[in-house]
Short mmCIF file of C-alpha atoms in Angstrom, two decimals:
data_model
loop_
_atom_site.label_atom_id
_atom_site.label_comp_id
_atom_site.label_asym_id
_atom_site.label_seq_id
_atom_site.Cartn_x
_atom_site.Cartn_y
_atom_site.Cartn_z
CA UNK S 1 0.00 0.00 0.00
CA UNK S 2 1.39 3.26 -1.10
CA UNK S 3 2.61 5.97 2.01
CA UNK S 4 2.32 8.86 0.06
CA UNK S 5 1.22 9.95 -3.43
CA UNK S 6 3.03 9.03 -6.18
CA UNK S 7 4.78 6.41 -4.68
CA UNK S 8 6.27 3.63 -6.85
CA UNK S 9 4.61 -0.09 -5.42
CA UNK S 10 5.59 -3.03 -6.79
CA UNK S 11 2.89 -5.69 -6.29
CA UNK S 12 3.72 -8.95 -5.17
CA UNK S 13 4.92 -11.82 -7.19
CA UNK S 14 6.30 -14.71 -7.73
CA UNK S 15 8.60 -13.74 -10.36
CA UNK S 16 11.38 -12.90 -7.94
CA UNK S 17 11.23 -16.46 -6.47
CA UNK S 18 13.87 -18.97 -7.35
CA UNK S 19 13.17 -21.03 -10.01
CA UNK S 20 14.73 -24.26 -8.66
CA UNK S 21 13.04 -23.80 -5.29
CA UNK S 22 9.45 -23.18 -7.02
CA UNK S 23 10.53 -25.99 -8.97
CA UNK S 24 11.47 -27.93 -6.16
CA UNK S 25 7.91 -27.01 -4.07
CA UNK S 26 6.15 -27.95 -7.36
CA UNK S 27 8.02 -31.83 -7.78
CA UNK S 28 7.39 -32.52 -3.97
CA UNK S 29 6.13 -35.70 -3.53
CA UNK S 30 4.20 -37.05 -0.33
CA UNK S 31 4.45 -41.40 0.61
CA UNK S 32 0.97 -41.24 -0.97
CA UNK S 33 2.01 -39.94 -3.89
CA UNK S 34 5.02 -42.14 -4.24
CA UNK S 35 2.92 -45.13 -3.30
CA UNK S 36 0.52 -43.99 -6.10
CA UNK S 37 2.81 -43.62 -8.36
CA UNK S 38 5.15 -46.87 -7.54
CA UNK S 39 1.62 -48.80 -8.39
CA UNK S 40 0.89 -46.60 -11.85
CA UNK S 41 4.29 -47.91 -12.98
CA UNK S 42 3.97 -51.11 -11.48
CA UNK S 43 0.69 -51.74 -13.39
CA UNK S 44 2.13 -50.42 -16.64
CA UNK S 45 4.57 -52.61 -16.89
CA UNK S 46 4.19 -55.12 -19.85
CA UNK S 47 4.27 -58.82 -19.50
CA UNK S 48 5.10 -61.49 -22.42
CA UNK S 49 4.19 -64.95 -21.50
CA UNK S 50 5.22 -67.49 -24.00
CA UNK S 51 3.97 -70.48 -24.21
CA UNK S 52 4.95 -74.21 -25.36
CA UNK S 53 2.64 -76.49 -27.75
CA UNK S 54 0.28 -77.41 -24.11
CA UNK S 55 -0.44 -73.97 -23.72
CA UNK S 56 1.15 -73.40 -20.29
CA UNK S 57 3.42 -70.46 -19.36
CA UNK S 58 6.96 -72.04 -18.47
CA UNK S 59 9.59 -69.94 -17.26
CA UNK S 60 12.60 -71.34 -18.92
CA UNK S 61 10.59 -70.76 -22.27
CA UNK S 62 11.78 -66.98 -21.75
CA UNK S 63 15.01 -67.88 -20.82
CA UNK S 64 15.56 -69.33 -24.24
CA UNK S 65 15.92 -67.11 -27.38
CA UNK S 66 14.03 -67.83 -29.70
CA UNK S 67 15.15 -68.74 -33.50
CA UNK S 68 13.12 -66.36 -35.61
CA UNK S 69 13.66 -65.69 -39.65
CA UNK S 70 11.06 -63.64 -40.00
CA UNK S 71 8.69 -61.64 -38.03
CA UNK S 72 4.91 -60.25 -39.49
CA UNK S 73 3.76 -57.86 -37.41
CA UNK S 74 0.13 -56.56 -37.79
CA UNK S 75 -0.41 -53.77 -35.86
CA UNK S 76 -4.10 -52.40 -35.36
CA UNK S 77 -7.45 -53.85 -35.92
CA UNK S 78 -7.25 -53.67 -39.53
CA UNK S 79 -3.84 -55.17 -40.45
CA UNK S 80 -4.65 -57.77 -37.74
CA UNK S 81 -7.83 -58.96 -39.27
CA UNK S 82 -5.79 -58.96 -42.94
CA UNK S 83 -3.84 -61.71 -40.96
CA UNK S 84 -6.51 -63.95 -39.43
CA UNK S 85 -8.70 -63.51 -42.99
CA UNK S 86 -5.34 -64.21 -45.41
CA UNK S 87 -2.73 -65.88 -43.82
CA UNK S 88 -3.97 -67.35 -40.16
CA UNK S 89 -5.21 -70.90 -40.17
CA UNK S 90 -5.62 -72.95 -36.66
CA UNK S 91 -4.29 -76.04 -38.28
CA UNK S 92 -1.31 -74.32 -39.84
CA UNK S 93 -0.38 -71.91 -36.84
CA UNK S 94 -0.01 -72.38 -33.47
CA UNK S 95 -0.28 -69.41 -30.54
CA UNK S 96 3.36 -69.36 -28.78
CA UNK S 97 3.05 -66.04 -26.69
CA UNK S 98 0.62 -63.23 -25.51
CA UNK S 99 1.29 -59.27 -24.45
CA UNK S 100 -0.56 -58.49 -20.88
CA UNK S 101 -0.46 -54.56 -20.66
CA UNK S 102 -2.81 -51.79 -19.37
CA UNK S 103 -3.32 -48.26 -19.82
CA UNK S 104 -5.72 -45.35 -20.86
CA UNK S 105 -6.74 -47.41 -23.59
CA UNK S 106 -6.32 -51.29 -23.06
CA UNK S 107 -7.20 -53.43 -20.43
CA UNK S 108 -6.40 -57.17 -20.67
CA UNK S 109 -6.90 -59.93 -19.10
CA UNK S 110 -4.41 -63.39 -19.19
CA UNK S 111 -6.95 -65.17 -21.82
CA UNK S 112 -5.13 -65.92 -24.85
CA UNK S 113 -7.88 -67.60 -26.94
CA UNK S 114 -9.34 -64.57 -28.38
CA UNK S 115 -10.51 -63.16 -31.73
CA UNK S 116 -8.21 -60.51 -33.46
CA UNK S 117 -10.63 -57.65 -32.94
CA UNK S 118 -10.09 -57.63 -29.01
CA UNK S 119 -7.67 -55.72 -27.27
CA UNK S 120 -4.88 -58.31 -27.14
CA UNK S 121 -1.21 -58.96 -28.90
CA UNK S 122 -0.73 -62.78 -29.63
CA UNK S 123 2.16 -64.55 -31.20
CA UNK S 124 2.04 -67.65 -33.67
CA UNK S 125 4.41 -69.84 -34.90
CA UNK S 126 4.43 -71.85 -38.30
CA UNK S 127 3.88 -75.13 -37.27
CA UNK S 128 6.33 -76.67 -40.30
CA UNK S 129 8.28 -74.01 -40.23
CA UNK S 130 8.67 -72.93 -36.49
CA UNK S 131 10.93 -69.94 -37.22
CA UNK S 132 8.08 -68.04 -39.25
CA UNK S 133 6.01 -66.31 -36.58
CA UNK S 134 3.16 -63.44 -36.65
CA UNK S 135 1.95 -61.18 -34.36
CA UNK S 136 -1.49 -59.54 -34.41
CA UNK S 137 -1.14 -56.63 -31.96
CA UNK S 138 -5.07 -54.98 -32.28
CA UNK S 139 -4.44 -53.50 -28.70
CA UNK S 140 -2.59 -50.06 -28.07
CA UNK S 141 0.33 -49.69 -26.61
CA UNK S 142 0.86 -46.57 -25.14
CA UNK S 143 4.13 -43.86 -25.44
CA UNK S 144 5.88 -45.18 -22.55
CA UNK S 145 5.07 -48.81 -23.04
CA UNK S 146 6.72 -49.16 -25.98
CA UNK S 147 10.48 -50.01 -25.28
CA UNK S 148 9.11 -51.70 -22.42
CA UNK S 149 7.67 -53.69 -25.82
CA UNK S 150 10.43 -53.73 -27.82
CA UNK S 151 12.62 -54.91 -25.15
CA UNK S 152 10.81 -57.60 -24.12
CA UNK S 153 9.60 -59.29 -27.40
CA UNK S 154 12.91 -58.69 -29.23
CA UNK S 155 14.99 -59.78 -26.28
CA UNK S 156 14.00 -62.89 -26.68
CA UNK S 157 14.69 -63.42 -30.47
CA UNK S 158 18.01 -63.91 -31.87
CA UNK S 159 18.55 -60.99 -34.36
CA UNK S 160 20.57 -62.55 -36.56
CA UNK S 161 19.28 -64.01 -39.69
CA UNK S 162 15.91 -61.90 -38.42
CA UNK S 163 13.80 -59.90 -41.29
CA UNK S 164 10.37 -57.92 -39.89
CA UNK S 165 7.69 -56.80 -42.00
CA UNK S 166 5.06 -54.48 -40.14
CA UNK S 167 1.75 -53.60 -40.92
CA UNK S 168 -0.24 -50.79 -39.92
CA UNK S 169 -3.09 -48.11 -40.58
CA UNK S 170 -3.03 -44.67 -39.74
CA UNK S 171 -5.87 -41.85 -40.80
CA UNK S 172 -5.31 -40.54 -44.25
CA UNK S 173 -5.60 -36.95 -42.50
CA UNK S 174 -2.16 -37.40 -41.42
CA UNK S 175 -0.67 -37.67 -44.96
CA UNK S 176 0.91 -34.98 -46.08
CA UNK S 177 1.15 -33.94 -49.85
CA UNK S 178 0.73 -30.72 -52.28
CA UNK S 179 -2.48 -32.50 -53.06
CA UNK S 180 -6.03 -32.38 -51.71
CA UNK S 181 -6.47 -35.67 -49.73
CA UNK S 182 -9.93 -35.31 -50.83
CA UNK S 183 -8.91 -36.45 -54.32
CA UNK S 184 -6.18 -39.16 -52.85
CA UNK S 185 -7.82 -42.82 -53.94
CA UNK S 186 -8.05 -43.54 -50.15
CA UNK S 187 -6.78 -46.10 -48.76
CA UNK S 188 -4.07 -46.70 -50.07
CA UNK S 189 -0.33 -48.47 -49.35
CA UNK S 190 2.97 -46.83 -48.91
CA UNK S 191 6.56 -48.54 -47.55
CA UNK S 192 8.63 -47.16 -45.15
CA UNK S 193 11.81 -49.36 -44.92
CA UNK S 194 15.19 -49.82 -43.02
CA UNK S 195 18.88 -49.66 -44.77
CA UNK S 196 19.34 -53.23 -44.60
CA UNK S 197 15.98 -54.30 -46.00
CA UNK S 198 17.23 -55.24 -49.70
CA UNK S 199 14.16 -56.66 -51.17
CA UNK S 200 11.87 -54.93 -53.95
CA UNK S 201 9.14 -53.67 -51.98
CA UNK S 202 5.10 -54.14 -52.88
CA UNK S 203 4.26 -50.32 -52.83
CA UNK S 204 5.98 -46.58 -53.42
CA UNK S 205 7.72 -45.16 -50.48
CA UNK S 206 6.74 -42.64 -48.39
CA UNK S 207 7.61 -39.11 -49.07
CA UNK S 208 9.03 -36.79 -46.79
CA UNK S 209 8.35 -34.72 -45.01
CA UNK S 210 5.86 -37.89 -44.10
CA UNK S 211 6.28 -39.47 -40.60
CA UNK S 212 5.06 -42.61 -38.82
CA UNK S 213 3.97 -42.65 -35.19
CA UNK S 214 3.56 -45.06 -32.27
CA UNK S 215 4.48 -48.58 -32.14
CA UNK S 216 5.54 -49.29 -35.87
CA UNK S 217 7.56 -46.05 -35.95
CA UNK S 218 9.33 -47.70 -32.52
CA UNK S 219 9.60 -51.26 -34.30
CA UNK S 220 11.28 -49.86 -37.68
CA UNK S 221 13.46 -47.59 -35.45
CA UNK S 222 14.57 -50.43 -33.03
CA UNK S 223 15.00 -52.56 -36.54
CA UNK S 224 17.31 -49.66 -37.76
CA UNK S 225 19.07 -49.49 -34.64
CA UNK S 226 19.94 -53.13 -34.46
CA UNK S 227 20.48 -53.51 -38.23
CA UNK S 228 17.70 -56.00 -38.66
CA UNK S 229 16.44 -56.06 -42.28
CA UNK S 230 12.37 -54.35 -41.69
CA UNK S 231 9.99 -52.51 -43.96
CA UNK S 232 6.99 -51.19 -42.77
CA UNK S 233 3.50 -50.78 -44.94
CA UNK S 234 1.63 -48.17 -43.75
CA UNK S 235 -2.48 -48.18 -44.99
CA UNK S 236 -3.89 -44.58 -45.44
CA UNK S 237 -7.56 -45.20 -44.89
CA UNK S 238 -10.55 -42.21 -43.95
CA UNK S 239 -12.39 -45.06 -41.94
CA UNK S 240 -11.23 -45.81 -38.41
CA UNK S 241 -13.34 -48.82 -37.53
CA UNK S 242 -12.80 -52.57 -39.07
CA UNK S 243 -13.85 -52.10 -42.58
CA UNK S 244 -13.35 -54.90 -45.67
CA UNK S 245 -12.00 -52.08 -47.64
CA UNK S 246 -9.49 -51.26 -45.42
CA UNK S 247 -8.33 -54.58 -45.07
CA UNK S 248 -8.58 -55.96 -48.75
CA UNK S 249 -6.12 -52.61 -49.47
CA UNK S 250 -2.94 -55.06 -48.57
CA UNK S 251 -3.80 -57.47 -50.70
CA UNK S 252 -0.83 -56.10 -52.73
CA UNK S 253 1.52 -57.79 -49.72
CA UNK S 254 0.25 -61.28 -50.61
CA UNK S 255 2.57 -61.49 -53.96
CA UNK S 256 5.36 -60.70 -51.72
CA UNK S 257 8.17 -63.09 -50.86
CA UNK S 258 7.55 -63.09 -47.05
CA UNK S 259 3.70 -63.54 -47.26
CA UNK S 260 3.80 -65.19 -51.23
CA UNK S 261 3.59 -69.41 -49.39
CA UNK S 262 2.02 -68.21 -46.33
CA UNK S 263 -1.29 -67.48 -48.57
CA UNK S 264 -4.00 -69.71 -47.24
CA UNK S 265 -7.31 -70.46 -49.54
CA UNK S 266 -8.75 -66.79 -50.91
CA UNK S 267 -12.24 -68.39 -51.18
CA UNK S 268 -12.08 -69.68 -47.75
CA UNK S 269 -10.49 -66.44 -46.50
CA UNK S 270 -13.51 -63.96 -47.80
CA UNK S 271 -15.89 -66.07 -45.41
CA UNK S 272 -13.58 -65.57 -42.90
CA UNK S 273 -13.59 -62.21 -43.61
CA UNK S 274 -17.06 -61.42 -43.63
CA UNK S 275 -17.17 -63.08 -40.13
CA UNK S 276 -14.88 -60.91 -38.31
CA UNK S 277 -16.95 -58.13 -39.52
CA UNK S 278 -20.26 -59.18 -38.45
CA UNK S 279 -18.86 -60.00 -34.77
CA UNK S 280 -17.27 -56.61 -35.36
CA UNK S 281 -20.82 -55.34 -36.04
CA UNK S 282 -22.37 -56.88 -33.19
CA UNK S 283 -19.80 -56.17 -30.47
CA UNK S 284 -19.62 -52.53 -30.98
CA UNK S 285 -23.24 -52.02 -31.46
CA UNK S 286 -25.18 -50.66 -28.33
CA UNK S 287 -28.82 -50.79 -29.25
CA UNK S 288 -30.96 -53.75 -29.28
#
């Protein structure tokens, strides 16, 4: 309060306050917080349980790494259906491992015998050829599960000899181009790839200044890091939800030399099809 007038008074603020002590009276942390947080982290963490032919978790199954020569990784709801509809066939495959994570957007539970559209990531194995394996990962992982990810599914393969071939969707919003994405023939395939991966790959690249996000951004980086032969295709699509259109869009991949014997029966695969989308239909539909 000013004496007399005139008087210059400066008002009170916190701008003359250190910036490590306000920084220090912002971070502090009470037990219950630390408890709180200690159980966040705790429940965050991600657990792989592989399994043998019985279907039992084992512990020295983890122990073991396993001989892998290559990897298809179908990440989202969409690629993950392409999978069960094209290549997946109980008598061919077998289910060798499962992901257990939680956070905003995932809750599972330790079932593994599940249908791709739930929020799950399962591992097969090629029965005659056990060092072909998928993985249909329709669940999301979030930011700072993702090494956690990495770590523990890739720690237990031997990387070399290993080639990975990822497939994903992502909202044709997010490509950029001097074009209208109004006129882009949506959806459609591009191929992001690491410098190892030699082979002639099914679609055109992706321009810059084009980026990928999320889990197949951290699986081609990880493959780039390591050296490990990878190539991500990445479907542009304007519908979010399961959709045949979506899926049918990497067909193109089923010519290619990863996925070219692993084709099942096309006939047998559009029934398939059409039954993932009707349980689709009927699980996310809250009327009666």
């Amino acid at each position: 309060m000013a004496t007399f007038f005139g008087e210059v008074v400066v008002a009170p603020s916190r701008a003359g306050v250190d910036d490590e002590e306000s920084a220090e009276e912002g971070c502090a942390e009470t037990p219950e917080d630390r408890d709180i947080r200690r159980e966040l982290e705790k429940k965050r963490e991600i657990d792989v349980r592989w399994t043998l032919k019985s279907g039992v978790p084992t512990e020295s199954s983890a122990d073991e790494l396993f001989v892998c020569s290559k990897l298809i990784l179908a990440i989202g709801r969409n690629a993950a259906a392409f999978l069960s509809s094209f290549i997946l066939d109980s008598v061919c495959w077998e289910v060798v491992g499962a992901v257990k994570l939680w956070n905003e957007w995932c809750r599972t539970s330790s079932t593994t015998d599940v249908l791709p559209t739930d929020s799950f990531c399962l591992f097969y194995r090629l029965i005659s050829d056990p060092t072909v394996w998928l993985c249909q990962c329709s669940c999301y992982v979030a930011e700072d599960q993702q090494f956690q990810w990495l770590e523990k599914v890739f720690g237990c393969m031997r990387k070399e000899g290993l080639q990975v071939t990822i497939l994903s969707t992502c909202p044709v919003a997010d490509y950029k181009t001097q074009e209208s994405t109004l006129t882009l023939p949506s959806p459609f395939l591009k191929a992001l790839k690491t410098k190892e991966f030699k082979e002639q790959v099914c679609c055109p690249l992706l321009e810059q200044p084009n980026i990928v996000r999320d889990l197949p951004a951290a699986v081609l980086s990880y493959c780039q890091v390591w050296q490990i032969p990878a190539v991500l295709y990445q479907c542009y699509t304007d519908i979010i939800k399961l959709d045949t259109v979506t899926i049918e869009a990497f067909k193109p991949l089923l010519s290619s030399k990863v996925l070219k014997s692993l084709v099942k029966d096309v006939s047998e695969s559009t029934k398939i099809l059409k039954k993932l989308l009707i349980t689709s239909e009927s699980h996310n539909n809250i009327y009666i």
